[in-house]
Each structure stands twice: as structure tokens, then as C-alpha cells.
Tab-separated table of C-alpha atoms in Angstrom:
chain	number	residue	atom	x	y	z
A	1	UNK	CA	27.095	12.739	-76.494
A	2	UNK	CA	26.319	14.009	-79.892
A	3	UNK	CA	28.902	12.810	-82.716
A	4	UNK	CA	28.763	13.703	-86.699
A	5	UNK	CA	30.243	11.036	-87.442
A	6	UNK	CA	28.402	7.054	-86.069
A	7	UNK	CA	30.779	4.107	-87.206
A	8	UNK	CA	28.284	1.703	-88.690
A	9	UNK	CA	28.309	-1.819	-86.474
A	10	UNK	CA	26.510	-4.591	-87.897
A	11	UNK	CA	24.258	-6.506	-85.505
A	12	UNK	CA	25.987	-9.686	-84.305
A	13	UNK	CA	24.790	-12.988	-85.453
A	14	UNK	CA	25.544	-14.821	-82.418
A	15	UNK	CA	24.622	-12.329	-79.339
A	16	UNK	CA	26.110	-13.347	-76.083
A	17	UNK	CA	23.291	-13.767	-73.442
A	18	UNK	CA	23.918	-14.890	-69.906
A	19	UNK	CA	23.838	-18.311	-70.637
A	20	UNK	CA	27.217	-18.031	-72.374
A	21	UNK	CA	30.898	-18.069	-71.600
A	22	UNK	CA	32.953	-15.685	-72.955
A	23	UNK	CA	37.167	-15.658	-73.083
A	24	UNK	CA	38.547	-12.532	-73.281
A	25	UNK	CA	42.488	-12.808	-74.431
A	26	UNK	CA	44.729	-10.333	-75.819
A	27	UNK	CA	45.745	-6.516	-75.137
A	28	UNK	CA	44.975	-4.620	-71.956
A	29	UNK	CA	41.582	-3.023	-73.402
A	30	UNK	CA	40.575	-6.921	-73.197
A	31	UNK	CA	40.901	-6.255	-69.171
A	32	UNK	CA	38.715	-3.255	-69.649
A	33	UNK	CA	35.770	-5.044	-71.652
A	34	UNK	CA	36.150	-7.560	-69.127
A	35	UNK	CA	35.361	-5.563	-65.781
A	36	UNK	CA	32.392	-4.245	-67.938
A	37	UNK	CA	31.387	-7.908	-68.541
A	38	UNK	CA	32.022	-9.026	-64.720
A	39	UNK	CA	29.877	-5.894	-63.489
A	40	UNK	CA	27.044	-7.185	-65.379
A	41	UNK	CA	27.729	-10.396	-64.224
A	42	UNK	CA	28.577	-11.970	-67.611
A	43	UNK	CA	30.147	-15.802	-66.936
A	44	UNK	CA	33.931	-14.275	-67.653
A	45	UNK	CA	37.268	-15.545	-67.976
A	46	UNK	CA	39.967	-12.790	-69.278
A	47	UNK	CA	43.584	-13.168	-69.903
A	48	UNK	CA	44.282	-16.361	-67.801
A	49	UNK	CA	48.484	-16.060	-68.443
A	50	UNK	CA	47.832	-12.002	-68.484
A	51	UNK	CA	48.219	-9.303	-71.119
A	52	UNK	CA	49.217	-10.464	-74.457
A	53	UNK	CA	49.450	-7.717	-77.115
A	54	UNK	CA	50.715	-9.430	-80.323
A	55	UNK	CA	48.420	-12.151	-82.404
A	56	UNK	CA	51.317	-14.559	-82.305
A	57	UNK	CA	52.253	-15.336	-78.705
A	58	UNK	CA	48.741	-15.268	-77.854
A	59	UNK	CA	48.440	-18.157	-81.080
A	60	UNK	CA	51.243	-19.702	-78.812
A	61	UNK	CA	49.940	-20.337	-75.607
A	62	UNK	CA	46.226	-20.937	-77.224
A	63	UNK	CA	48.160	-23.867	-79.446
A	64	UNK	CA	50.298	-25.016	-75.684
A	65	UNK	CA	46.884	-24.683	-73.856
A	66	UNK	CA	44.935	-26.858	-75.862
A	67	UNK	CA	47.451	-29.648	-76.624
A	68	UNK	CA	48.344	-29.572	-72.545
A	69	UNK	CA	51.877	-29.075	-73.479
A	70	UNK	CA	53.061	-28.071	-70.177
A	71	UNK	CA	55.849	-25.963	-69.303
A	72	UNK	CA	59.244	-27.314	-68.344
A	73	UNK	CA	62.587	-26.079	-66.797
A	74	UNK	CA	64.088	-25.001	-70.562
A	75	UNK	CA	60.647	-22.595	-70.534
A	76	UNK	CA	61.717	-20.035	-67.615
A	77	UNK	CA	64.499	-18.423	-66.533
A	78	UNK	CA	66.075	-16.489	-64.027
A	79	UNK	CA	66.378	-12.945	-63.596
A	80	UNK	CA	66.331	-10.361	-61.425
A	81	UNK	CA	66.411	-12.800	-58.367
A	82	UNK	CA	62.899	-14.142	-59.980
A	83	UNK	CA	61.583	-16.604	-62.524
A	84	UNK	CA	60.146	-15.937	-65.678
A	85	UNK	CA	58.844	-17.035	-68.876
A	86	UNK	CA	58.810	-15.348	-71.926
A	87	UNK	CA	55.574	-16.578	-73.007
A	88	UNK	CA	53.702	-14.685	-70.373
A	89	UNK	CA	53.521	-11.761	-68.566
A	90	UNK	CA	55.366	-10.600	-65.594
A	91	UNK	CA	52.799	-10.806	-63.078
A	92	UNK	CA	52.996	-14.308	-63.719
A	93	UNK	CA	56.740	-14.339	-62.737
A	94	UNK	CA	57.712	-15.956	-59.346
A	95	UNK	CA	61.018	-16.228	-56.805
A	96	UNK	CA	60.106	-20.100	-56.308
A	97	UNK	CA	61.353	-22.511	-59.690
A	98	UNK	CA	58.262	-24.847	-58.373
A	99	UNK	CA	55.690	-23.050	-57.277
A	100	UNK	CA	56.436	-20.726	-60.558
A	101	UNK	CA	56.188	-23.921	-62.721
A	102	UNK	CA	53.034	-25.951	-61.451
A	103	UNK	CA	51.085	-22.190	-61.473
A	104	UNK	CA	52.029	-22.132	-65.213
A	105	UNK	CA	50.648	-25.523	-65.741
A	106	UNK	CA	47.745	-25.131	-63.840
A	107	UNK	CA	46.897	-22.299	-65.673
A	108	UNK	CA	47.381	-24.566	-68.801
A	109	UNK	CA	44.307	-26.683	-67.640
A	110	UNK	CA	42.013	-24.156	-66.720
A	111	UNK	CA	42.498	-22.264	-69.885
A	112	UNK	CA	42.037	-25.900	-71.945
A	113	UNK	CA	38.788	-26.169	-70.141
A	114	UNK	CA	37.774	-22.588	-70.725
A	115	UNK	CA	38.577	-22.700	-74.503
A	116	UNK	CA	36.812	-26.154	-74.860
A	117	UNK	CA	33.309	-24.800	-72.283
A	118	UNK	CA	33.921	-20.981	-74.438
A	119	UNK	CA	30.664	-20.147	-76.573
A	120	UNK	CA	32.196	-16.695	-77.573
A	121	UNK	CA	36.089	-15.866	-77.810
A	122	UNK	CA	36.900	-12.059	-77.950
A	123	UNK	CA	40.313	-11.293	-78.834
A	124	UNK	CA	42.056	-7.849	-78.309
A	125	UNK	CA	45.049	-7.124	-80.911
A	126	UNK	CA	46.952	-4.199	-79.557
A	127	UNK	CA	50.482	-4.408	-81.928
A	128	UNK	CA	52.082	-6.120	-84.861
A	129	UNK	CA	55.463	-5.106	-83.306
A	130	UNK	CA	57.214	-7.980	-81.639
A	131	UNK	CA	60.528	-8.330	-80.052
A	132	UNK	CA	62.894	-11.822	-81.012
A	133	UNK	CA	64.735	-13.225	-78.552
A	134	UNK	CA	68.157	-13.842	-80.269
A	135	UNK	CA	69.617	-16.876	-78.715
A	136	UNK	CA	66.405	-18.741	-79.079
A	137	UNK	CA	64.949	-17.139	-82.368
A	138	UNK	CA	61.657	-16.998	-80.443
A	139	UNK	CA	59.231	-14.349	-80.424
A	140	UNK	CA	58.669	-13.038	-77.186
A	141	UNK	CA	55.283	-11.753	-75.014
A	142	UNK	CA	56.882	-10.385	-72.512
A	143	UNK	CA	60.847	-9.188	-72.227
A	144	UNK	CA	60.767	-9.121	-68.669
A	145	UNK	CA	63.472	-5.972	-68.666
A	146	UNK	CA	65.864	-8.125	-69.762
A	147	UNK	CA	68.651	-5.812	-71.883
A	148	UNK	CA	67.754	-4.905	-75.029
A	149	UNK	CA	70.489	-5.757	-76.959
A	150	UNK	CA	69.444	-9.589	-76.032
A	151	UNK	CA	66.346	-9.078	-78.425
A	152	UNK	CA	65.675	-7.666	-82.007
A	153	UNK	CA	62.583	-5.761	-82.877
A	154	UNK	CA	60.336	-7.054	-86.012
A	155	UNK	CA	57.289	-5.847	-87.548
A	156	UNK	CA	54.503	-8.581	-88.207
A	157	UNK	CA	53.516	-8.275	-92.075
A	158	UNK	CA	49.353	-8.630	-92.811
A	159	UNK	CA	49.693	-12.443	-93.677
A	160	UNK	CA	52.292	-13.297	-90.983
A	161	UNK	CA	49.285	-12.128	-88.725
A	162	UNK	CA	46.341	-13.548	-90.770
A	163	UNK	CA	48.233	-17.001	-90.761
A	164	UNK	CA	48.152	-16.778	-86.842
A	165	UNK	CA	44.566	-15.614	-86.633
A	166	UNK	CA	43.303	-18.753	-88.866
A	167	UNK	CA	45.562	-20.882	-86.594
A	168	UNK	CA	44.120	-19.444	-83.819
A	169	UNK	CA	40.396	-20.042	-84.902
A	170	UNK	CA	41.610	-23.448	-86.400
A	171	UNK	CA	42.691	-24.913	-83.156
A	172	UNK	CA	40.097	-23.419	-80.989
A	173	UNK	CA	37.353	-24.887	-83.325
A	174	UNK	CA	38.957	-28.166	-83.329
A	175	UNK	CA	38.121	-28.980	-79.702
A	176	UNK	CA	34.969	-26.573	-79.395
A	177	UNK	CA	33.234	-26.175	-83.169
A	178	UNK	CA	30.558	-24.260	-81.678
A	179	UNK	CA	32.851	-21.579	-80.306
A	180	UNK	CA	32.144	-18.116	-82.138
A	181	UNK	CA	35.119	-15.067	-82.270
A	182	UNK	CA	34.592	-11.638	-81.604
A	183	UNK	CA	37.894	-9.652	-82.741
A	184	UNK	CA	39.203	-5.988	-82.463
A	185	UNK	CA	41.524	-3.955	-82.499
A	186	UNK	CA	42.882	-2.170	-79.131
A	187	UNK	CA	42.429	1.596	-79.488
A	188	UNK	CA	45.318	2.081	-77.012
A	189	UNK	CA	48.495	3.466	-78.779
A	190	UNK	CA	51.786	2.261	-78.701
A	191	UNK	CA	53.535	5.450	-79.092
A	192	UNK	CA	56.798	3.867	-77.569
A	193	UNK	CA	57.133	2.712	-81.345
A	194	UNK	CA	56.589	6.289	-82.653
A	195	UNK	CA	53.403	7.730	-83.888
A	196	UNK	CA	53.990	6.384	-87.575
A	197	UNK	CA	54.982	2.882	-86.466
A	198	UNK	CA	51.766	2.969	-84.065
A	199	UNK	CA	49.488	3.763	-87.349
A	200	UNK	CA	51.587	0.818	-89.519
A	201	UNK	CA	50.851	-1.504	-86.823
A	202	UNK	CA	47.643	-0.582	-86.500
A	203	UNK	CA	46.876	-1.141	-90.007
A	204	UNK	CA	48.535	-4.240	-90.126
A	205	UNK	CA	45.836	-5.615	-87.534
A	206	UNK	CA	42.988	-4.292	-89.419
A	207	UNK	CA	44.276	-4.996	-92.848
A	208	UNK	CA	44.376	-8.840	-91.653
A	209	UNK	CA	40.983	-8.848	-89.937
A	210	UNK	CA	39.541	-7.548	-93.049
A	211	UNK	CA	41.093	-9.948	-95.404
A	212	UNK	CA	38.701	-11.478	-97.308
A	213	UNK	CA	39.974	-15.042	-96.972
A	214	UNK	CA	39.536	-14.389	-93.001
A	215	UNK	CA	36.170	-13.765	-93.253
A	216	UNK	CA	34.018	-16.702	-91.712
A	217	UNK	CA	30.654	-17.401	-90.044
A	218	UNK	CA	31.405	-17.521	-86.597
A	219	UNK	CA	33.735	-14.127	-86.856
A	220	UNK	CA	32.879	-10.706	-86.181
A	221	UNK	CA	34.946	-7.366	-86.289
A	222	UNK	CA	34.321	-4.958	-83.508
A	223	UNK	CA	35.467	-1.329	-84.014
A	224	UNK	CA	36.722	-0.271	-81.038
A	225	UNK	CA	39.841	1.336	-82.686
A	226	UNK	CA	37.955	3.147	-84.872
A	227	UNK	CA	35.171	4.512	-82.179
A	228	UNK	CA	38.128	5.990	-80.397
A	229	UNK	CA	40.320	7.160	-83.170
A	230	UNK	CA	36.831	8.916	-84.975
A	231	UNK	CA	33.856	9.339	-82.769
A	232	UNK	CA	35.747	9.985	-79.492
A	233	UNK	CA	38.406	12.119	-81.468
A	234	UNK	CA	39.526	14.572	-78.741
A	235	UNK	CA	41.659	14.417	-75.709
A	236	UNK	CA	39.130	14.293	-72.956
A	237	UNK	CA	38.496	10.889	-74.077
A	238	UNK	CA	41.874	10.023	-73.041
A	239	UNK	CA	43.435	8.931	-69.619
A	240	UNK	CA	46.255	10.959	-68.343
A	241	UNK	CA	48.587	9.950	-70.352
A	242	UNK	CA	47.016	10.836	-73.215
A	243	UNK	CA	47.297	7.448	-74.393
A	244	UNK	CA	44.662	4.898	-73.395
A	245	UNK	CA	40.923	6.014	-73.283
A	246	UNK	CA	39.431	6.918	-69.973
A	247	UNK	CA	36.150	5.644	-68.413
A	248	UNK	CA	34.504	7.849	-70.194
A	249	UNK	CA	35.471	6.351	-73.418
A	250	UNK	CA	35.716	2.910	-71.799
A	251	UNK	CA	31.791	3.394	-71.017
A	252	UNK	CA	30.870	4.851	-74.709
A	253	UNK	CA	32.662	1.777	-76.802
A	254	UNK	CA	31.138	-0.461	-74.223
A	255	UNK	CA	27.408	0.314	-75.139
A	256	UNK	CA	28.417	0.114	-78.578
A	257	UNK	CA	29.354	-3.017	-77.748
A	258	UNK	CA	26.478	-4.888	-75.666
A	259	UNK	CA	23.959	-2.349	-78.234
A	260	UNK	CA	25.217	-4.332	-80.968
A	261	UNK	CA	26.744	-8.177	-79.330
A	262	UNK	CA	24.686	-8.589	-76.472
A	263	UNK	CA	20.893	-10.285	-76.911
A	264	UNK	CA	18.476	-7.581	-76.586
A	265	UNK	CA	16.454	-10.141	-74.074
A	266	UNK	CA	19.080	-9.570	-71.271
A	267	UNK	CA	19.048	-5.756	-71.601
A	268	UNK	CA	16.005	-5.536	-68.758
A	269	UNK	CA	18.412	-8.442	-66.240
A	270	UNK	CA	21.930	-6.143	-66.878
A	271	UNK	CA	19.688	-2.841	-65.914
A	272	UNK	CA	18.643	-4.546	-62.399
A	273	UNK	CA	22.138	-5.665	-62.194
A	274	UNK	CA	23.160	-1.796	-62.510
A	275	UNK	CA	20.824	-0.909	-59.887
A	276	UNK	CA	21.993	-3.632	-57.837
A	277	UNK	CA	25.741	-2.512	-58.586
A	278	UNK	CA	24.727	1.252	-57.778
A	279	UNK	CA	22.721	0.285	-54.605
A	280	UNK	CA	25.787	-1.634	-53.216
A	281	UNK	CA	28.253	1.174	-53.719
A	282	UNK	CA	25.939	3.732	-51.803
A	283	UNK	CA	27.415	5.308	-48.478
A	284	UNK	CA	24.681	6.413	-46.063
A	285	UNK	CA	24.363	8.677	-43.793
A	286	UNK	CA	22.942	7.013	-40.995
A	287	UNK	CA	23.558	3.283	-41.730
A	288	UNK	CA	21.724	2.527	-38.419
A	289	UNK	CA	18.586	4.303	-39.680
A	290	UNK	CA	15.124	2.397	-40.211
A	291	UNK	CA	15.152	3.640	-43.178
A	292	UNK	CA	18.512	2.084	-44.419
A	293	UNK	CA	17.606	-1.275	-42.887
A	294	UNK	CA	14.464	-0.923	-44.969
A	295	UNK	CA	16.641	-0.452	-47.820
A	296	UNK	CA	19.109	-3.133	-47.329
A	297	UNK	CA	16.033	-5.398	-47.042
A	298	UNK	CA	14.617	-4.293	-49.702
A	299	UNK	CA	18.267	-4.457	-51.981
A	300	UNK	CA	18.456	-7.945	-50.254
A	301	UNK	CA	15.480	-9.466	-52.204
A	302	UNK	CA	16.205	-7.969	-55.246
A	303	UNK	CA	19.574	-10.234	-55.131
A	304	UNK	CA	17.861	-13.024	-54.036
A	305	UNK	CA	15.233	-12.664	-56.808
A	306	UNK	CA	17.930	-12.243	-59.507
A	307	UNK	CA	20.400	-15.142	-57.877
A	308	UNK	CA	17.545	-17.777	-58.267
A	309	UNK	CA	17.209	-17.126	-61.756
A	310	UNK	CA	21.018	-16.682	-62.169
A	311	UNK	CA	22.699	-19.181	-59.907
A	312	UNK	CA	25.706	-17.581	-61.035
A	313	UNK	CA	26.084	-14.285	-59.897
A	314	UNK	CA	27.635	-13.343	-57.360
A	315	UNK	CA	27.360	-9.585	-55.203
């Protein structure tokens, strides 16, 4: 692809390499830069309580993760003939009170451990519009279709956000100092809010991520809204719905990515993981052939080879 226009991306200070752990938390596009990550074989945990689009619910159950403060019976509900918490998302949700309630906890000690073990932490902002549950006065993550008139809508202003990025980055580095933040913004719109409240959002995000009192060593600003709104400015970049960028785009803003945030020494180990990848997905012909065999011998060592040097991966 051939662009006028290349978004600038400074080199990252503190490249991820395979010896690293990296948390992905936030919008869906974190989902997508995490199946890129997991491909390659990256040690990956993404979205352990699933999708969380605005910076203050994810502060929320960051803050509840790391102090262990576990869910109780006043933190779900019932709707719908299932239980759910507003918190989280709704692939969380469960019929069983119980089983619903020690899966939420559970998940609150594997994500302490992953946020204390975390090198990097990339987080995915995808809106600074956020719903209020009335009769609590509680932001919401999810509003688990129940009516509307239970909630009011509220748009986050630039420091209400910036105050929950520094408390996210606060508490994180509290328990893990060495932890280092990679943030962006998604470059899915919300058009559901209308195209002008999308952009105000959108701004919003940025405008805080670019404040110059968040600005700190062990932060970095990816562009990933930019790359789509700019470089990949034209509907074939776009999924079906014309909404959220398709794996074509996916594919471009991830080699921006590992170009620019992943250490150029692990470049050779992710292209034999590719050809690992590629080798695994092929269909032959004649899969009783001696040539096949040959070449699932051959794809065998390979794996071996890499798998001693990288306990960790997995085919």
C-alpha cells in the first residue's frame, strides 16, 4: 500500500520482546491487537472481565482487582432470567447466583496476578460516553438491555478522563513499578451516538492522552485512531458495517505497531512463527502422501526447535 500521508510513530522506549507479559484491557480493537499478539505467540492476557470501552469502569475494576475487593450479592442482579453485573460485560453474565459470583472473583485474582507479573499494559479507549445508572448513581460498563429510562447518558469531560488515566497508572504502578503503558485510542466508531458525538468523544480521549501533565516515562501513545481515520481513509478498509476496520486494516495498524513497539531482535522468531502459523493452516491434497509426511516432519522440528527456546508457545 502506498499512502501520501505516513503518521509519524516514535520508536518505543520500552519494546516488548518475548520475554514480556503484556495486558491488553479496554475496547474491542484491544481483542483484535490481541489475536495478533497470540498468533505470534506473545505471553497475552486481554480483557479478563471482557470489553470495556470507557476509561472509568475499566479504572474500576483495575482499582477492585488490585485491592481483591471481591464481588458480593449487592454487585449483581437479576434480569432476564440471568445474573449480571454492571461492572462487566455480558458474556460474563450467568443463570447460577454462585457459580456467577465465585467466576467474578476468580477472575479478580487472576487479573491481580496479571497486573502485578504485567511488564507492558496496553489500554484501548473506545468512548467518553457513559451511561449512569440512576438508582445507584454509578457509572455503568455494561447496561445489560436493561430499559433505558433506568439510566442517563453523560459525556466524560478531558480531565474527568485524565483523572482516571493517572489513577489507573497510579494504582497499577503501586504494586508493579516496573510496569510500562501503551495507550490508544480505538479507531472503531460509535456512530450509535451520532457522527458529531463520535468525533467529541473521540477528542476527548486524545485531548487527555496528550495532556501534558499525563505525559510520563513509562507511557506511550499509539495512533491507531489516527492510522485509520488518515492513512486507511476509504471504505475498503472497513468491515461490513462500515464501522470497524477489516483485516485488512487490522493487519496494516498491526505492523505499525510491532515496526515501532516490538524489539527488532524478535522480528527473525515472529517470521518462523508465521511460517509455522501458515504451515499449520495448509490443506493438502493427498495428506497420505510421502511427501506430506515429509512435510509434517519437517514442520514438526521446526516447532520443536522454536518450543525449546520458547517453553511457552504453544501450536
Amino acid at each position: 500500500m502506498n499512502f501520501q500521508t505516513q503518521i509519524p510513530i516514535r520508536k518505543y522506549d520500552f519494546p516488548i520482546d518475548y520475554t514480556s507479559k503484556v495486558l491488553l484491557l479496554g475496547s474491542c480493537f484491544a481483542e483484535n491487537m490481541a489475536q495478533k499478539f497470540e498468533y505470534f505467540k506473545f505471553d497475552t492476557v486481554v480483557n479478563p472481565f471482557g470489553i470495556i470501552f470507557n476509561p472509568i469502569s475499566l479504572e474500576k475494576l483495575i482499582v477492585r482487582s488490585i485491592r481483591k475487593n471481591y464481588f458480593t450479592e449487592e454487585d449483581i442482579f437479576f434480569h432476564n432470567e440471568t445474573w449480571h453485573c454492571f461492572e462487566v460485560h455480558s458474556e460474563l453474565s450467568n443463570s447460577d447466583k454462585e457459580v456467577f459470583l465465585n467466576e467474578l472473583n476468580q477472575l479478580i485474582d487472576s487479573t491481580n496476578w496479571h497486573i502485578e507479573k504485567s511488564t507492558h499494559c496496553l489500554i484501548t479507549l473506545g468512548t467518553s460516553w457513559v451511561y449512569k445508572h440512576i438508582e445507584s448513581n454509578k457509572i455503568v460498563a455494561n447496561c445489560h438491555k436493561v430499559p433505558q429510562k433506568q439510566f442517563v447518558k453523560e459525556l466524560l469531560s478531558i480531565a474527568q478522563i485524565e483523572a482516571s488515566l493517572k489513577k489507573i497508572i497510579t494504582e497499577i504502578q503501586a504494586v508493579n513499578p516496573n510496569c510500562k503503558f501503551i495507550f490508544t485510542v480505538s479507531p472503531v466508531r460509535h456512530i450509535k451516538d451520532g457522527f458529531v458525538e463520535n468525533n467529541l468523544s473521540k477528542a476527548h480521549l486524545i485531548a487527555a492522552l496528550q495532556s501534558s501533565s499525563f505525559q510520563l516515562p513509562a507511557s506511550s501513545y499509539f495512533p491507531s485512531y489516527e492510522i485509520m481515520m488518515d492513512e486507511l481513509r476509504d471504505y475498503r478498509f472497513y468491515a461490513e458495517d462500515m464501522l470497524h476496520p477489516n483485516q485488512t486494516a487490522i493487519d496494516y495498524i498491526w505492523i505499525k505497531f510491532f515496526e515501532n513497539y516490538v524489539a527488532e531482535k524478535e522480528f527473525e522468531v515472529m517470521q518462523q512463527v508465521c511460517d509455522i502459523q501458515k504451515a499449520l493452516h495448509h490443506r493438502p491434497f493427498h495428506p497420505n502422501s510421502e511427501s506430506h509426511l515429509k512435510f509434517l516432519e519437517n514442520l514438526n522440528k521446526k516447532i520443536n526447535t522454536l518450543v525449546k527456546k520458547h517453553p511457552h508457545f504453544q501450536f
